[in-house]
PDB file of C-alpha atoms in Angstrom:
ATOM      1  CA  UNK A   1     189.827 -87.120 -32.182  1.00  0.00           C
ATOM      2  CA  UNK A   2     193.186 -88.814 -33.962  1.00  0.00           C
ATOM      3  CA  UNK A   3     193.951 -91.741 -35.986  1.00  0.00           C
ATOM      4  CA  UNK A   4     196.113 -94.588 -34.503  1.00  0.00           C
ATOM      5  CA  UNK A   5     198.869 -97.354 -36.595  1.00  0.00           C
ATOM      6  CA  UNK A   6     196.032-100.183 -36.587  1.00  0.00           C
ATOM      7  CA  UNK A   7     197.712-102.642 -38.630  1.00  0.00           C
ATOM      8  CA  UNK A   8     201.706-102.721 -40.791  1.00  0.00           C
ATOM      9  CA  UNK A   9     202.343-103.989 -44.295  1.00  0.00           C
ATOM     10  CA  UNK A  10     204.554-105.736 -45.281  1.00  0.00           C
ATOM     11  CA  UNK A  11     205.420-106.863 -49.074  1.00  0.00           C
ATOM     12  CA  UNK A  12     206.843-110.408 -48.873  1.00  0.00           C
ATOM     13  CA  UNK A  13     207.746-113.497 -51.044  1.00  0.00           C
ATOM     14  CA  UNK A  14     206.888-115.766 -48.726  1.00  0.00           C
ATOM     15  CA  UNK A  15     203.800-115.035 -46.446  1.00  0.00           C
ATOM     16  CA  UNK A  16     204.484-118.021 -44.382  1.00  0.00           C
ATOM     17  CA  UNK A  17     207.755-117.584 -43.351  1.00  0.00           C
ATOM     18  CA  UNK A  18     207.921-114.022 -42.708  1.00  0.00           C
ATOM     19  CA  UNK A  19     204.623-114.960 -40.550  1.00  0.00           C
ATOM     20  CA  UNK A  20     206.357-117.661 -38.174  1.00  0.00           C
ATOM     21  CA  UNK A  21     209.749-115.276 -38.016  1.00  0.00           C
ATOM     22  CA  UNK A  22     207.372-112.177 -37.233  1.00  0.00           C
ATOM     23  CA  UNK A  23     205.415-114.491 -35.137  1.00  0.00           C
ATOM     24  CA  UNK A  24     208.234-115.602 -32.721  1.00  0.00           C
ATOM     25  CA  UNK A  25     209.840-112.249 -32.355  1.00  0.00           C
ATOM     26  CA  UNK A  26     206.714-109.995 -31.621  1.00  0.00           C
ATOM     27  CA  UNK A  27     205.311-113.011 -29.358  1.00  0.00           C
ATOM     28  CA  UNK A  28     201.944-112.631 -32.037  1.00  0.00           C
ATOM     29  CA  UNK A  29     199.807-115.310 -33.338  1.00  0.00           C
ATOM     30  CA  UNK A  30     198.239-116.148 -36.535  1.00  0.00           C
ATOM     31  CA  UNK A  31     195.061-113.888 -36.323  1.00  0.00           C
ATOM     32  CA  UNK A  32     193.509-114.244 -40.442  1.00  0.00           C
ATOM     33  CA  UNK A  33     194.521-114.644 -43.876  1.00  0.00           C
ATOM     34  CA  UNK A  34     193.255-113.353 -47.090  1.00  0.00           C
ATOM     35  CA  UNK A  35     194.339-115.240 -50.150  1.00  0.00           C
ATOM     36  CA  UNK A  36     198.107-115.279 -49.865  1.00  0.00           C
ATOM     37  CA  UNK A  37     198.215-112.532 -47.234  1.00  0.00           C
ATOM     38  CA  UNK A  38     198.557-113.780 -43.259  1.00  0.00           C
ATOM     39  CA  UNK A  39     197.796-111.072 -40.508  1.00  0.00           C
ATOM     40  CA  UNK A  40     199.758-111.693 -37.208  1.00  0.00           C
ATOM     41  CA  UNK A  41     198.459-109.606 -34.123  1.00  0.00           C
ATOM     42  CA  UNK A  42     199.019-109.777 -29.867  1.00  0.00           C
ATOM     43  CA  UNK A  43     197.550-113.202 -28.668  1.00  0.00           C
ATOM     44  CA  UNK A  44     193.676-112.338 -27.348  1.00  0.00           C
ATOM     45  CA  UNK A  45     193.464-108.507 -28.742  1.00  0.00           C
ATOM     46  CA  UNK A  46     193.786-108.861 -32.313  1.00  0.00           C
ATOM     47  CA  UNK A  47     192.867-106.137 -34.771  1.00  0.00           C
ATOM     48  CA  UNK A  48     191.852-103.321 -33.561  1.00  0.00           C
ATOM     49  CA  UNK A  49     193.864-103.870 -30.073  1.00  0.00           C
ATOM     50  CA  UNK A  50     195.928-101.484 -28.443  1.00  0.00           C
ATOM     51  CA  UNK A  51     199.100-102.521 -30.419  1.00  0.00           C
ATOM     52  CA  UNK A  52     198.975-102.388 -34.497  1.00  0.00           C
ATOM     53  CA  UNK A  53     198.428-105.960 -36.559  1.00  0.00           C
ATOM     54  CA  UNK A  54     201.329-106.991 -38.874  1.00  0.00           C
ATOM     55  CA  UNK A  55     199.949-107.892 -42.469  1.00  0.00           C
ATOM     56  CA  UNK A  56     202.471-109.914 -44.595  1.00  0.00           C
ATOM     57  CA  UNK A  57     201.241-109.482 -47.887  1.00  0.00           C
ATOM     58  CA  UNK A  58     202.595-111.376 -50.691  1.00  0.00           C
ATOM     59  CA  UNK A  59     204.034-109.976 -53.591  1.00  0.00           C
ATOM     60  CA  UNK A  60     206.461-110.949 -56.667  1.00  0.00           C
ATOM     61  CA  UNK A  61     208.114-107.607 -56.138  1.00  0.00           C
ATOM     62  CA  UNK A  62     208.920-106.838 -52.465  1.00  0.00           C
ATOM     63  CA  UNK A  63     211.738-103.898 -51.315  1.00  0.00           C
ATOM     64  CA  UNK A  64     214.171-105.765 -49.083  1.00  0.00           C
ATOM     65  CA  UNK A  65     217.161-103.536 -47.653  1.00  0.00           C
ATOM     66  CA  UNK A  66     217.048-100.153 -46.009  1.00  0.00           C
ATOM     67  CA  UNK A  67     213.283 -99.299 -46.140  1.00  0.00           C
ATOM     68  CA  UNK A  68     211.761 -95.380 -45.983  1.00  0.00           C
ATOM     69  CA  UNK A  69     209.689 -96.984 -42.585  1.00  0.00           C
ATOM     70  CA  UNK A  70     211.143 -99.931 -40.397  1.00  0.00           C
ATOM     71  CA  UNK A  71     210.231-101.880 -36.755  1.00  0.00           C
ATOM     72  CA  UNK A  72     212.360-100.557 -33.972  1.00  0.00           C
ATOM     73  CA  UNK A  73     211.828-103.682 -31.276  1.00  0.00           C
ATOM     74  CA  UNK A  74     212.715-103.860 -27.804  1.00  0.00           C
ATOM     75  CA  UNK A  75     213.273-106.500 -25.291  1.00  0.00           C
ATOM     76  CA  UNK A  76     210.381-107.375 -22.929  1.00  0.00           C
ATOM     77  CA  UNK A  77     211.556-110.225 -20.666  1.00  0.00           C
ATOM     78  CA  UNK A  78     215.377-110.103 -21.174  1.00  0.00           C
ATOM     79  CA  UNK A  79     218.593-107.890 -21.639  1.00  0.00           C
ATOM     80  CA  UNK A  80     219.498-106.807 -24.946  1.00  0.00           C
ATOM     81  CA  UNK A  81     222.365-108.944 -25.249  1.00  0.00           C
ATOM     82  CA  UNK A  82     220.302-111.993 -24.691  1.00  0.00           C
ATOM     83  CA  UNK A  83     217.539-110.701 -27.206  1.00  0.00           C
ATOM     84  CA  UNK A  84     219.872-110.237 -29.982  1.00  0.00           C
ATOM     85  CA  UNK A  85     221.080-114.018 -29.249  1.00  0.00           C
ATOM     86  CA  UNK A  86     217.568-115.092 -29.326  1.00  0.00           C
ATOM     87  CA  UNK A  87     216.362-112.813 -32.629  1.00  0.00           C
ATOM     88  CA  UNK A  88     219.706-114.299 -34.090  1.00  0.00           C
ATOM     89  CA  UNK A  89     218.900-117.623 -33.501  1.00  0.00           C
ATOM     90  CA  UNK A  90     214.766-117.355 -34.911  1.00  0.00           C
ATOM     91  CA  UNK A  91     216.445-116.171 -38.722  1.00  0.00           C
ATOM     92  CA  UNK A  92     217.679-112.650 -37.883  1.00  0.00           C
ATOM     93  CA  UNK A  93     220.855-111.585 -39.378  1.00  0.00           C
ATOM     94  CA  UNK A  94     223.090-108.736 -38.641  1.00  0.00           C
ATOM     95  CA  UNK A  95     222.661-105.692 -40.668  1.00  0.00           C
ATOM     96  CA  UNK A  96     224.982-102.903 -42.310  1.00  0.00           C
ATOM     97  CA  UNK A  97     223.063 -99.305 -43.056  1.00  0.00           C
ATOM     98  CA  UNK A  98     226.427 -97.392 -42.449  1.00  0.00           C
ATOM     99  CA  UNK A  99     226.983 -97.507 -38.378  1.00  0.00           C
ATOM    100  CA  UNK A 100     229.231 -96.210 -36.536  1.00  0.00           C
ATOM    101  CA  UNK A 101     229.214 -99.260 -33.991  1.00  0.00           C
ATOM    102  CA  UNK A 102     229.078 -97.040 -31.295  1.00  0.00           C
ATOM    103  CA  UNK A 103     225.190 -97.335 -31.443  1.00  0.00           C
ATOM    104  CA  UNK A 104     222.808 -98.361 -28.553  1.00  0.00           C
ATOM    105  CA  UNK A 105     220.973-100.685 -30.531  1.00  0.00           C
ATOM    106  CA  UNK A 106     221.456-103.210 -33.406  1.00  0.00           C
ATOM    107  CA  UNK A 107     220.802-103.423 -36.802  1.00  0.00           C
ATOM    108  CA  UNK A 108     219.457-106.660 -38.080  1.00  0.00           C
ATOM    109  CA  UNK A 109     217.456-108.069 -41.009  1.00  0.00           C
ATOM    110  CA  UNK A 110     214.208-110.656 -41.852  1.00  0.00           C
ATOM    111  CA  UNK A 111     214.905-113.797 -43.408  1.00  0.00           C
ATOM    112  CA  UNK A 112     213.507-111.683 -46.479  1.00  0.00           C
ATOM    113  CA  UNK A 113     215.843-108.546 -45.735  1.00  0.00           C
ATOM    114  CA  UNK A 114     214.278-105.817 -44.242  1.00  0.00           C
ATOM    115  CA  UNK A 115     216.098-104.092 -41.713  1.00  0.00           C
ATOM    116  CA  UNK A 116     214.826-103.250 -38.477  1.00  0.00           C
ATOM    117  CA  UNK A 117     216.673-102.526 -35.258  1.00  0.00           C
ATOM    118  CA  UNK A 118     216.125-104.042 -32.465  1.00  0.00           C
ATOM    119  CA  UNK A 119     216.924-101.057 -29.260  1.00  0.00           C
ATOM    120  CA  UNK A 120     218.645-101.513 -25.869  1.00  0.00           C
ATOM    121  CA  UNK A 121     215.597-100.405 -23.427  1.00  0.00           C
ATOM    122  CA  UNK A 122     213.491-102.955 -21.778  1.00  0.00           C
ATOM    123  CA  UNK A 123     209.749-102.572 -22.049  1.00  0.00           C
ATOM    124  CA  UNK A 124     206.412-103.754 -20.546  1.00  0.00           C
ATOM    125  CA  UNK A 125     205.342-106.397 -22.397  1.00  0.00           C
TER     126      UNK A 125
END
């Protein structure tokens, strides 16, 4: 028997906005909130579902920048080059961590800043 990633953390200032950002780039819906914290998850599976819930959990002191664990995302119905346009337009920024620019994939930030990258291969959705 093994453990599986059944839900993410994430320290935030604003709940709500980090929600509707994390929302429209993950294609995940609202799924529960506790006090001040919102929990986003896959439309129809939830917690508990094959892919882990994102918790956005307020707090006065989050860690934006360069965190020790970060979201790697890849395209699901589109090129890279269009995803990054679309991510881009929904609040993402680009992000520097010390890149060559030669990379594969691209480093971008939340509206809060918290780097994540988002990776060149296309994947089942």
């Amino acid at each position: 028997m093994a453990c599986r990633i059944t839900e993410l953390i994430l320290d935030c200032a604003d709940p709500v906005r980090m929600a509707a950002f994390w929302c429209e780039v993950l294609g995940y819906v609202e799924i529960g909130k506790d006090g001040d914290d919102i929990e986003i998850g896959p439309p129809g599976a939830g917690f508990g579902g094959p892919q882990p819930t994102l918790i956005l959990s307020r707090s006065d002191d989050p860690k934006p920048g360069k965190l020790p664990l970060h979201i790697d995302v890849n395209p699901t119905d589109r090129d890279q080059d269009a995803e990054l346009e679309r991510l881009l337009a929904a609040g993402a920024r680009p992000a520097d961590v010390g890149q060559t620019g030669e990379e594969s994939w691209h480093v971008l930030a939340d509206p809060e800043g918290n780097v994540f990258c988002l990776l060149r291969a296309r994947v089942e959705p």
